[in-house]
mmCIF file of C-alpha atoms in Angstrom:
data_model
loop_
_atom_site.group_PDB
_atom_site.id
_atom_site.type_symbol
_atom_site.label_atom_id
_atom_site.label_comp_id
_atom_site.label_asym_id
_atom_site.label_seq_id
_atom_site.Cartn_x
_atom_site.Cartn_y
_atom_site.Cartn_z
ATOM 1 C CA MET A 350 78.924 104.494 84.505
ATOM 2 C CA ALA A 351 81.376 101.967 83.085
ATOM 3 C CA PRO A 352 85.068 102.547 83.775
ATOM 4 C CA VAL A 353 86.871 104.499 81.115
ATOM 5 C CA LEU A 354 90.295 102.970 80.825
ATOM 6 C CA ASP A 355 91.261 103.152 77.215
ATOM 7 C CA ALA A 356 93.638 105.913 76.108
ATOM 8 C CA ARG A 357 91.290 107.510 73.530
ATOM 9 C CA SER A 358 88.373 107.783 75.981
ATOM 10 C CA VAL A 359 90.663 109.316 78.644
ATOM 11 C CA ARG A 360 91.946 111.947 76.148
ATOM 12 C CA GLN A 361 88.402 112.777 75.169
ATOM 13 C CA ALA A 362 87.555 113.221 78.847
ATOM 14 C CA ALA A 363 90.590 115.478 79.259
ATOM 15 C CA ALA A 364 89.378 117.666 76.372
ATOM 16 C CA ARG A 365 85.876 117.947 77.894
ATOM 17 C CA LEU A 366 87.227 118.752 81.331
ATOM 18 C CA SER A 367 90.113 121.035 80.390
ATOM 19 C CA ASP A 368 88.456 124.168 81.710
ATOM 20 C CA ALA A 369 86.095 122.574 84.253
ATOM 21 C CA PRO A 370 86.147 123.471 87.975
ATOM 22 C CA ALA A 371 88.382 121.324 90.146
ATOM 23 C CA GLU A 372 85.290 119.876 91.885
ATOM 24 C CA ALA A 373 83.824 118.717 88.609
ATOM 25 C CA ILE A 374 87.081 117.048 87.537
ATOM 26 C CA LEU A 375 87.426 115.109 90.762
ATOM 27 C CA GLN A 376 83.712 114.215 90.723
ATOM 28 C CA TRP A 377 84.180 112.798 87.204
ATOM 29 C CA ALA A 378 86.901 110.465 88.450
ATOM 30 C CA VAL A 379 84.910 109.299 91.546
ATOM 31 C CA GLU A 380 81.844 108.587 89.356
ATOM 32 C CA ALA A 381 83.709 107.038 86.438
ATOM 33 C CA PHE A 382 85.689 104.692 88.728
ATOM 34 C CA PRO A 383 83.488 103.911 91.745
ATOM 35 C CA GLY A 384 85.421 102.262 94.484
ATOM 36 C CA ARG A 385 88.530 102.334 92.316
ATOM 37 C CA THR A 386 89.580 105.996 92.826
ATOM 38 C CA ALA A 387 92.182 107.200 95.283
ATOM 39 C CA VAL A 388 93.628 110.617 96.059
ATOM 40 C CA SER A 389 97.322 111.069 97.095
ATOM 41 C CA VAL A 390 98.006 113.836 99.601
ATOM 42 C CA SER A 391 101.298 114.454 101.360
ATOM 43 C CA PHE A 392 99.752 116.987 103.778
ATOM 44 C CA GLY A 393 102.859 119.089 103.085
ATOM 45 C CA GLY A 394 101.850 121.266 100.127
ATOM 46 C CA ALA A 395 99.058 123.759 99.923
ATOM 47 C CA GLY A 396 97.706 122.224 96.723
ATOM 48 C CA GLY A 397 97.227 118.795 98.273
ATOM 49 C CA ILE A 398 95.509 120.413 101.304
ATOM 50 C CA ALA A 399 93.118 122.193 98.910
ATOM 51 C CA LEU A 400 92.434 118.917 97.048
ATOM 52 C CA ALA A 401 91.764 117.103 100.364
ATOM 53 C CA HIS A 402 89.320 119.734 101.221
ATOM 54 C CA ILE A 403 87.571 119.436 97.891
ATOM 55 C CA LEU A 404 87.297 115.682 98.346
ATOM 56 C CA SER A 405 85.751 116.075 101.751
ATOM 57 C CA GLY A 406 82.912 117.980 100.140
ATOM 58 C CA LEU A 407 82.347 115.268 97.475
ATOM 59 C CA ASP A 408 82.915 111.814 99.002
ATOM 60 C CA ARG A 409 84.725 111.249 102.260
ATOM 61 C CA SER A 410 84.824 107.521 101.645
ATOM 62 C CA VAL A 411 87.321 107.910 98.837
ATOM 63 C CA PRO A 412 90.717 106.800 100.257
ATOM 64 C CA VAL A 413 93.443 109.382 100.718
ATOM 65 C CA LEU A 414 96.817 107.733 100.231
ATOM 66 C CA PHE A 415 99.391 109.172 102.611
ATOM 67 C CA ILE A 416 103.014 108.025 102.401
ATOM 68 C CA ASP A 417 104.863 107.964 105.733
ATOM 69 C CA THR A 418 108.470 107.896 104.677
ATOM 70 C CA GLU A 419 109.523 107.761 108.301
ATOM 71 C CA PHE A 420 111.498 110.984 107.628
ATOM 72 C CA LEU A 421 108.592 113.505 107.593
ATOM 73 C CA PHE A 422 108.626 116.612 109.724
ATOM 74 C CA PRO A 423 106.770 116.232 113.041
ATOM 75 C CA GLU A 424 104.708 119.201 111.970
ATOM 76 C CA THR A 425 103.503 117.245 108.952
ATOM 77 C CA HIS A 426 102.199 114.342 111.114
ATOM 78 C CA ALA A 427 100.433 116.741 113.508
ATOM 79 C CA PHE A 428 98.919 118.717 110.646
ATOM 80 C CA LYS A 429 97.731 115.597 108.930
ATOM 81 C CA ASP A 430 95.988 114.397 112.061
ATOM 82 C CA GLU A 431 94.335 117.738 112.452
ATOM 83 C CA LEU A 432 92.891 117.782 108.923
ATOM 84 C CA VAL A 433 91.822 114.194 108.996
ATOM 85 C CA THR A 434 89.785 114.877 112.131
ATOM 86 C CA ARG A 435 88.427 118.161 110.874
ATOM 87 C CA TYR A 436 87.246 116.981 107.512
ATOM 88 C CA GLY A 437 86.483 113.350 108.164
ATOM 89 C CA LEU A 438 88.919 112.015 105.617
ATOM 90 C CA THR A 439 89.524 108.254 105.052
ATOM 91 C CA VAL A 440 93.328 107.909 105.139
ATOM 92 C CA ARG A 441 95.282 104.856 104.021
ATOM 93 C CA THR A 442 98.814 105.170 105.347
ATOM 94 C CA LEU A 443 101.604 103.637 103.267
ATOM 95 C CA ARG A 444 105.019 102.843 104.702
ATOM 96 C CA PRO A 445 108.300 101.437 103.472
ATOM 97 C CA THR A 446 108.489 97.667 103.559
ATOM 98 C CA ARG A 447 112.317 97.622 103.857
ATOM 99 C CA ASP A 448 114.700 99.609 105.971
ATOM 100 C CA VAL A 449 117.304 101.453 103.853
ATOM 101 C CA GLY A 450 118.561 103.656 106.663
ATOM 102 C CA PRO A 451 119.846 107.248 105.898
ATOM 103 C CA LEU A 452 120.246 106.489 102.161
ATOM 104 C CA TYR A 453 119.169 110.088 101.433
ATOM 105 C CA ALA A 454 122.695 111.261 102.204
ATOM 106 C CA THR A 455 124.367 109.088 99.507
ATOM 107 C CA ASP A 456 121.679 108.149 97.000
ATOM 108 C CA PRO A 457 118.435 110.231 97.293
ATOM 109 C CA ASP A 458 116.924 108.653 94.249
ATOM 110 C CA ALA A 459 117.234 105.204 95.765
ATOM 111 C CA CYS A 460 115.924 106.508 99.037
ATOM 112 C CA CYS A 461 112.836 107.987 97.378
ATOM 113 C CA GLN A 462 112.301 104.752 95.491
ATOM 114 C CA ALA A 463 112.275 102.705 98.619
ATOM 115 C CA ARG A 464 110.412 105.076 100.879
ATOM 116 C CA ARG A 465 107.876 106.639 98.457
ATOM 117 C CA VAL A 466 107.598 104.961 95.116
ATOM 118 C CA ASP A 467 107.640 101.274 96.082
ATOM 119 C CA PRO A 468 104.934 101.503 98.771
ATOM 120 C CA PHE A 469 102.776 103.634 96.540
ATOM 121 C CA ASP A 470 103.307 101.336 93.535
ATOM 122 C CA ASP A 471 102.161 98.380 95.652
ATOM 123 C CA ALA A 472 99.049 100.207 96.722
ATOM 124 C CA LEU A 473 98.203 101.555 93.292
ATOM 125 C CA GLY A 474 97.211 98.066 92.099
ATOM 126 C CA ASP A 475 93.977 98.498 94.049
ATOM 127 C CA TYR A 476 92.857 101.526 91.997
ATOM 128 C CA ASP A 477 92.113 102.550 88.361
ATOM 129 C CA ALA A 478 92.155 106.358 88.921
ATOM 130 C CA TRP A 479 94.659 108.325 90.944
ATOM 131 C CA ALA A 480 94.054 111.996 91.750
ATOM 132 C CA SER A 481 96.812 114.277 92.939
ATOM 133 C CA ALA A 482 97.473 118.009 93.260
ATOM 134 C CA LEU A 483 100.041 118.491 90.522
ATOM 135 C CA ARG A 484 99.950 121.991 88.997
ATOM 136 C CA ARG A 485 101.506 123.304 85.844
ATOM 137 C CA ASP A 486 103.030 126.303 87.565
ATOM 138 C CA GLN A 487 104.882 124.338 90.209
ATOM 139 C CA SER A 488 108.080 123.736 88.182
ATOM 140 C CA PRO A 489 109.173 123.360 84.595
ATOM 141 C CA THR A 490 108.955 119.548 84.868
ATOM 142 C CA ARG A 491 105.158 119.887 85.465
ATOM 143 C CA ALA A 492 104.371 122.483 82.868
ATOM 144 C CA THR A 493 102.502 120.086 80.519
ATOM 145 C CA THR A 494 100.353 118.429 83.188
ATOM 146 C CA ASP A 495 96.816 117.768 81.898
ATOM 147 C CA VAL A 496 93.714 117.479 84.086
ATOM 148 C CA VAL A 497 93.279 113.877 83.029
ATOM 149 C CA GLU A 498 95.940 111.622 81.677
ATOM 150 C CA TYR A 499 96.279 108.014 80.545
ATOM 151 C CA HIS A 500 99.221 106.294 82.051
ATOM 152 C CA GLU A 501 100.545 102.718 82.081
ATOM 153 C CA ARG A 502 102.588 100.823 84.668
ATOM 154 C CA GLU A 503 104.071 97.486 83.559
ATOM 155 C CA GLY A 504 101.251 97.011 81.089
ATOM 156 C CA ARG A 505 98.521 98.042 83.477
ATOM 157 C CA ALA A 506 96.473 101.206 82.784
ATOM 158 C CA VAL A 507 95.913 103.913 85.372
ATOM 159 C CA VAL A 508 94.147 107.204 84.828
ATOM 160 C CA LYS A 509 95.876 110.127 86.537
ATOM 161 C CA VAL A 510 93.654 113.002 87.475
ATOM 162 C CA HIS A 511 94.925 116.559 88.323
ATOM 163 C CA PRO A 512 91.919 118.610 89.310
ATOM 164 C CA ILE A 513 93.933 121.748 90.054
ATOM 165 C CA ALA A 514 96.428 121.423 87.217
ATOM 166 C CA HIS A 515 95.363 124.774 85.840
ATOM 167 C CA TRP A 516 95.385 126.636 89.181
ATOM 168 C CA SER A 517 98.132 129.103 90.083
ATOM 169 C CA ARG A 518 99.890 129.270 93.434
ATOM 170 C CA ASP A 519 97.822 132.323 94.255
ATOM 171 C CA GLU A 520 94.571 130.572 93.415
ATOM 172 C CA VAL A 521 95.459 127.776 95.816
ATOM 173 C CA ALA A 522 96.117 130.315 98.550
ATOM 174 C CA ARG A 523 92.827 132.080 97.791
ATOM 175 C CA TYR A 524 90.884 128.813 97.939
ATOM 176 C CA LEU A 525 92.315 127.948 101.307
ATOM 177 C CA ARG A 526 91.659 131.448 102.553
ATOM 178 C CA GLU A 527 88.037 131.582 101.329
ATOM 179 C CA HIS A 528 87.245 128.136 102.833
ATOM 180 C CA GLU A 529 89.159 128.887 106.012
ATOM 181 C CA VAL A 530 91.309 125.782 105.584
ATOM 182 C CA PRO A 531 94.421 125.795 107.768
ATOM 183 C CA SER A 532 97.855 125.697 106.179
ATOM 184 C CA HIS A 533 100.913 123.581 107.103
ATOM 185 C CA PRO A 534 102.828 125.601 109.759
ATOM 186 C CA LEU A 535 106.125 125.387 107.860
ATOM 187 C CA LEU A 536 104.617 127.361 104.923
ATOM 188 C CA ASP A 537 104.856 130.385 107.191
ATOM 189 C CA ARG A 538 108.506 129.759 107.828
ATOM 190 C CA GLY A 539 109.783 130.106 104.281
ATOM 191 C CA TYR A 540 109.002 126.655 102.911
ATOM 192 C CA THR A 541 107.051 126.336 99.710
ATOM 193 C CA SER A 542 107.079 122.580 99.179
ATOM 194 C CA ILE A 543 107.461 120.215 102.049
ATOM 195 C CA GLY A 544 108.733 116.577 101.925
ATOM 196 C CA CYS A 545 111.173 114.732 104.186
ATOM 197 C CA TRP A 546 113.136 116.873 106.584
ATOM 198 C CA PRO A 547 116.643 115.817 105.376
ATOM 199 C CA CYS A 548 115.841 116.949 101.827
ATOM 200 C CA THR A 549 113.648 120.036 102.248
ATOM 201 C CA ALA A 550 114.823 123.574 102.871
ATOM 202 C CA PRO A 551 113.183 127.109 102.921
ATOM 203 C CA ASN A 552 112.863 128.465 99.400
ATOM 204 C CA ALA A 553 113.418 132.070 98.310
ATOM 205 C CA ASN A 554 112.846 131.333 94.612
ATOM 206 C CA ALA A 555 109.297 132.508 93.970
ATOM 207 C CA ALA A 556 109.389 131.337 90.387
ATOM 208 C CA ASP A 557 109.985 127.648 91.211
ATOM 209 C CA GLU A 558 107.801 126.371 94.087
ATOM 210 C CA ARG A 559 109.771 123.171 94.425
ATOM 211 C CA ALA A 560 113.226 124.767 94.444
ATOM 212 C CA GLY A 561 113.568 123.948 98.212
ATOM 213 C CA ARG A 562 113.498 120.223 97.561
ATOM 214 C CA TRP A 563 116.802 118.374 97.450
ATOM 215 C CA PRO A 564 118.754 121.620 97.741
ATOM 216 C CA GLY A 565 122.180 121.543 96.092
ATOM 217 C CA ARG A 566 121.212 118.672 93.742
ATOM 218 C CA ALA A 567 119.865 118.477 90.281
ATOM 219 C CA LYS A 568 117.086 116.256 91.490
ATOM 220 C CA THR A 569 113.591 117.803 91.174
ATOM 221 C CA GLU A 570 111.172 114.899 91.542
ATOM 222 C CA CYS A 571 110.886 112.059 94.129
ATOM 223 C CA GLY A 572 109.768 109.637 91.382
ATOM 224 C CA LEU A 573 106.188 109.362 92.496
ATOM 225 C CA HIS A 574 104.940 111.178 89.459
ATOM 226 C CA THR A 575 107.423 109.674 86.958
ATOM 227 C CA PHE A 576 107.240 105.908 87.601
ATOM 228 C CA THR A 577 104.148 105.570 85.349
ATOM 229 C CA VAL A 578 104.410 106.238 81.625
ATOM 230 C CA ARG A 579 102.047 108.816 80.120
ATOM 231 C CA SER A 580 100.505 108.073 76.705
ATOM 232 C CA VAL A 581 100.303 111.106 74.435
ATOM 233 C CA ALA A 582 99.576 109.320 71.197
ATOM 234 C CA PRO A 583 96.425 110.476 69.279
#
Protein backbone atom coordinates (compact mmCIF):
# COMPACT_ATOMS: atom_id res chain seq x y z
CA MET A 1 0.00 0.00 0.00
CA ALA A 2 1.34 3.43 -0.95
CA PRO A 3 1.94 5.86 1.93
CA VAL A 4 -1.02 8.14 2.67
CA LEU A 5 0.49 11.48 3.52
CA ASP A 6 -1.86 14.12 2.14
CA ALA A 7 -4.24 15.77 4.59
CA ARG A 8 -7.42 14.78 2.76
CA SER A 9 -6.53 11.08 2.66
CA VAL A 10 -5.58 11.11 6.33
CA ARG A 11 -8.91 12.69 7.30
CA GLN A 12 -10.73 10.08 5.22
CA ALA A 13 -8.84 7.36 7.05
CA ALA A 14 -9.78 8.96 10.36
CA ALA A 15 -13.45 8.84 9.41
CA ARG A 16 -13.24 5.18 8.42
CA LEU A 17 -11.39 4.22 11.58
CA SER A 18 -13.25 6.41 14.07
CA ASP A 19 -15.01 3.46 15.73
CA ALA A 20 -12.51 0.75 14.83
CA PRO A 21 -10.80 -1.42 17.45
CA ALA A 22 -7.43 -0.15 18.63
CA GLU A 23 -5.70 -3.13 17.03
CA ALA A 24 -7.17 -2.26 13.62
CA ILE A 25 -6.13 1.38 13.89
CA LEU A 26 -2.54 0.52 14.73
CA GLN A 27 -2.48 -2.17 12.05
CA TRP A 28 -3.61 0.42 9.51
CA ALA A 29 -0.63 2.62 10.34
CA VAL A 30 1.86 -0.23 10.20
CA GLU A 31 0.56 -1.36 6.80
CA ALA A 32 0.12 2.13 5.34
CA PHE A 33 3.64 3.20 6.31
CA PRO A 34 5.79 0.05 6.24
CA GLY A 35 9.14 0.64 7.88
CA ARG A 36 8.16 4.26 8.55
CA THR A 37 5.93 3.82 11.60
CA ALA A 38 7.03 4.27 15.21
CA VAL A 39 5.20 4.05 18.52
CA SER A 40 6.10 6.33 21.43
CA VAL A 41 5.80 4.81 24.89
CA SER A 42 6.98 6.36 28.16
CA PHE A 43 6.37 3.16 30.16
CA GLY A 44 4.86 5.41 32.80
CA GLY A 45 1.19 5.52 31.90
CA ALA A 46 -1.27 2.67 31.72
CA GLY A 47 -2.40 3.67 28.22
CA GLY A 48 1.09 3.47 26.78
CA ILE A 49 1.58 0.08 28.39
CA ALA A 50 -1.63 -1.15 26.76
CA LEU A 51 -0.49 0.23 23.41
CA ALA A 52 2.88 -1.52 23.74
CA HIS A 53 1.08 -4.78 24.41
CA ILE A 54 -1.16 -4.29 21.37
CA LEU A 55 1.92 -3.64 19.22
CA SER A 56 3.59 -6.81 20.48
CA GLY A 57 0.72 -8.81 19.03
CA LEU A 58 0.91 -7.09 15.64
CA ASP A 59 4.54 -6.46 14.72
CA ARG A 60 7.37 -6.52 17.24
CA SER A 61 9.79 -5.07 14.71
CA VAL A 62 8.06 -1.67 14.80
CA PRO A 63 10.30 0.60 16.91
CA VAL A 64 9.11 1.82 20.28
CA LEU A 65 10.55 5.29 20.91
CA PHE A 66 11.43 5.71 24.58
CA ILE A 67 12.69 9.06 25.86
CA ASP A 68 15.18 8.79 28.71
CA THR A 69 15.14 12.31 30.11
CA GLU A 70 17.74 11.33 32.74
CA PHE A 71 15.20 12.30 35.41
CA LEU A 72 12.88 9.30 35.22
CA PHE A 73 11.90 7.32 38.30
CA PRO A 74 14.08 4.22 38.88
CA GLU A 75 10.84 2.25 38.88
CA THR A 76 10.16 3.39 35.32
CA HIS A 77 13.49 2.07 34.04
CA ALA A 78 13.02 -1.26 35.79
CA PHE A 79 9.46 -1.59 34.55
CA LYS A 80 10.46 -0.73 30.98
CA ASP A 81 13.13 -3.44 31.02
CA GLU A 82 10.59 -5.95 32.34
CA LEU A 83 8.07 -5.25 29.59
CA VAL A 84 10.66 -5.16 26.80
CA THR A 85 11.86 -8.61 27.80
CA ARG A 86 8.39 -10.04 28.34
CA TYR A 87 6.90 -8.84 25.04
CA GLY A 88 9.95 -8.75 22.81
CA LEU A 89 9.65 -5.06 21.98
CA THR A 90 12.14 -3.27 19.76
CA VAL A 91 13.06 -0.14 21.71
CA ARG A 92 14.93 2.88 20.44
CA THR A 93 16.05 4.98 23.39
CA LEU A 94 16.30 8.75 22.87
CA ARG A 95 18.38 10.94 25.18
CA PRO A 96 19.13 14.66 25.50
CA THR A 97 22.04 15.85 23.40
CA ARG A 98 22.84 18.74 25.72
CA ASP A 99 23.09 19.02 29.49
CA VAL A 100 20.77 21.68 30.88
CA GLY A 101 21.11 20.60 34.53
CA PRO A 102 18.17 20.98 36.94
CA LEU A 103 16.37 23.46 34.69
CA TYR A 104 13.06 21.95 35.80
CA ALA A 105 13.21 24.08 38.95
CA THR A 106 13.30 27.42 37.13
CA ASP A 107 11.99 26.82 33.61
CA PRO A 108 10.15 23.50 33.21
CA ASP A 109 9.09 24.33 29.65
CA ALA A 110 12.71 24.76 28.57
CA CYS A 111 13.64 21.61 30.48
CA CYS A 112 10.99 19.56 28.65
CA GLN A 113 12.09 21.06 25.35
CA ALA A 114 15.69 19.99 25.85
CA ARG A 115 15.06 16.64 27.47
CA ARG A 116 11.96 15.43 25.62
CA VAL A 117 10.97 17.41 22.56
CA ASP A 118 14.36 18.02 20.93
CA PRO A 119 15.52 14.37 21.05
CA PHE A 120 12.14 13.19 19.80
CA ASP A 121 12.02 15.81 17.06
CA ASP A 122 15.41 14.63 15.81
CA ALA A 123 14.25 11.00 15.71
CA LEU A 124 10.87 11.75 14.13
CA GLY A 125 12.54 12.56 10.82
CA ASP A 126 12.98 8.83 10.30
CA TYR A 127 9.22 8.15 10.33
CA ASP A 128 6.03 9.14 8.54
CA ALA A 129 3.56 7.80 11.12
CA TRP A 130 3.77 8.22 14.88
CA ALA A 131 1.44 6.27 17.15
CA SER A 132 0.92 7.18 20.79
CA ALA A 133 -1.49 6.48 23.64
CA LEU A 134 -3.25 9.87 23.86
CA ARG A 135 -6.85 9.59 25.04
CA ARG A 136 -9.66 12.13 25.00
CA ASP A 137 -10.56 11.60 28.65
CA GLN A 138 -7.06 12.23 29.99
CA SER A 139 -7.44 16.00 30.27
CA PRO A 140 -9.32 18.94 28.71
CA THR A 141 -6.34 19.65 26.43
CA ARG A 142 -6.75 16.22 24.80
CA ALA A 143 -10.54 16.16 24.48
CA THR A 144 -10.54 16.60 20.68
CA THR A 145 -7.92 13.94 19.92
CA ASP A 146 -8.80 11.95 16.80
CA VAL A 147 -7.69 8.39 16.05
CA VAL A 148 -5.74 9.59 13.01
CA GLU A 149 -4.52 13.15 12.46
CA TYR A 150 -2.53 14.98 9.81
CA HIS A 151 0.25 17.10 11.32
CA GLU A 152 3.11 19.15 9.98
CA ARG A 153 6.47 20.03 11.42
CA GLU A 154 8.49 22.71 9.64
CA GLY A 155 6.85 21.87 6.33
CA ARG A 156 7.14 18.11 6.74
CA ALA A 157 4.06 15.90 7.09
CA VAL A 158 3.63 13.35 9.86
CA VAL A 159 0.55 11.23 10.53
CA LYS A 160 -0.27 10.96 14.22
CA VAL A 161 -2.14 7.83 15.20
CA HIS A 162 -4.00 7.43 18.51
CA PRO A 163 -5.39 3.89 18.58
CA ILE A 164 -6.93 4.23 22.05
CA ALA A 165 -8.13 7.83 21.76
CA HIS A 166 -11.71 6.72 22.36
CA TRP A 167 -10.92 4.47 25.34
CA SER A 168 -11.75 5.49 28.90
CA ARG A 169 -9.43 5.10 31.84
CA ASP A 170 -11.55 2.15 32.99
CA GLU A 171 -11.25 0.52 29.58
CA VAL A 172 -7.47 0.78 29.75
CA ALA A 173 -7.47 -0.84 33.18
CA ARG A 174 -9.78 -3.59 31.94
CA TYR A 175 -7.55 -4.31 28.94
CA LEU A 176 -4.48 -4.66 31.14
CA ARG A 177 -6.35 -6.87 33.55
CA GLU A 178 -7.86 -9.13 30.88
CA HIS A 179 -4.49 -9.61 29.18
CA GLU A 180 -2.62 -9.95 32.48
CA VAL A 181 -0.30 -7.08 31.62
CA PRO A 182 1.59 -5.73 34.64
CA SER A 183 1.20 -2.09 35.68
CA HIS A 184 3.79 0.48 36.65
CA PRO A 185 4.34 0.06 40.42
CA LEU A 186 3.77 3.76 41.11
CA LEU A 187 0.20 3.52 39.84
CA ASP A 188 -0.56 1.62 43.04
CA ARG A 189 0.88 4.47 45.11
CA GLY A 190 -1.52 7.23 44.07
CA TYR A 191 0.09 8.32 40.81
CA THR A 192 -2.09 8.48 37.69
CA SER A 193 0.40 9.86 35.15
CA ILE A 194 4.12 9.34 35.58
CA GLY A 195 6.86 11.48 34.07
CA CYS A 196 10.08 12.83 35.55
CA TRP A 197 10.42 12.54 39.32
CA PRO A 198 10.94 16.28 40.02
CA CYS A 199 7.68 17.15 38.23
CA THR A 200 5.33 14.29 39.11
CA ALA A 201 3.23 13.83 42.24
CA PRO A 202 0.43 11.54 43.42
CA ASN A 203 -2.95 12.70 42.15
CA ALA A 204 -6.27 12.70 44.01
CA ASN A 205 -8.19 14.37 41.16
CA ALA A 206 -10.03 11.50 39.51
CA ALA A 207 -11.48 13.81 36.86
CA ASP A 208 -8.08 14.85 35.49
CA GLU A 209 -5.64 11.99 35.03
CA ARG A 210 -2.72 14.33 34.41
CA ALA A 211 -3.32 16.64 37.38
CA GLY A 212 -0.29 15.19 39.14
CA ARG A 213 2.08 16.50 36.49
CA TRP A 214 3.92 19.77 37.23
CA PRO A 215 1.96 20.29 40.48
CA GLY A 216 1.49 23.92 41.45
CA ARG A 217 2.00 25.15 37.89
CA ALA A 218 -0.35 25.94 35.03
CA LYS A 219 1.72 23.68 32.79
CA THR A 220 -0.20 20.62 31.54
CA GLU A 221 1.88 19.31 28.62
CA CYS A 222 5.56 18.54 28.19
CA GLY A 223 5.41 19.76 24.59
CA LEU A 224 5.80 16.36 22.95
CA HIS A 225 2.24 16.46 21.65
CA THR A 226 2.14 20.15 20.82
CA PHE A 227 5.31 20.75 18.79
CA THR A 228 3.68 19.52 15.58
CA VAL A 229 0.79 21.46 14.05
CA ARG A 230 -2.48 19.62 13.38
CA SER A 231 -4.34 20.39 10.16
CA VAL A 232 -8.12 20.52 10.63
CA ALA A 233 -9.03 22.15 7.31
CA PRO A 234 -11.60 20.28 5.15
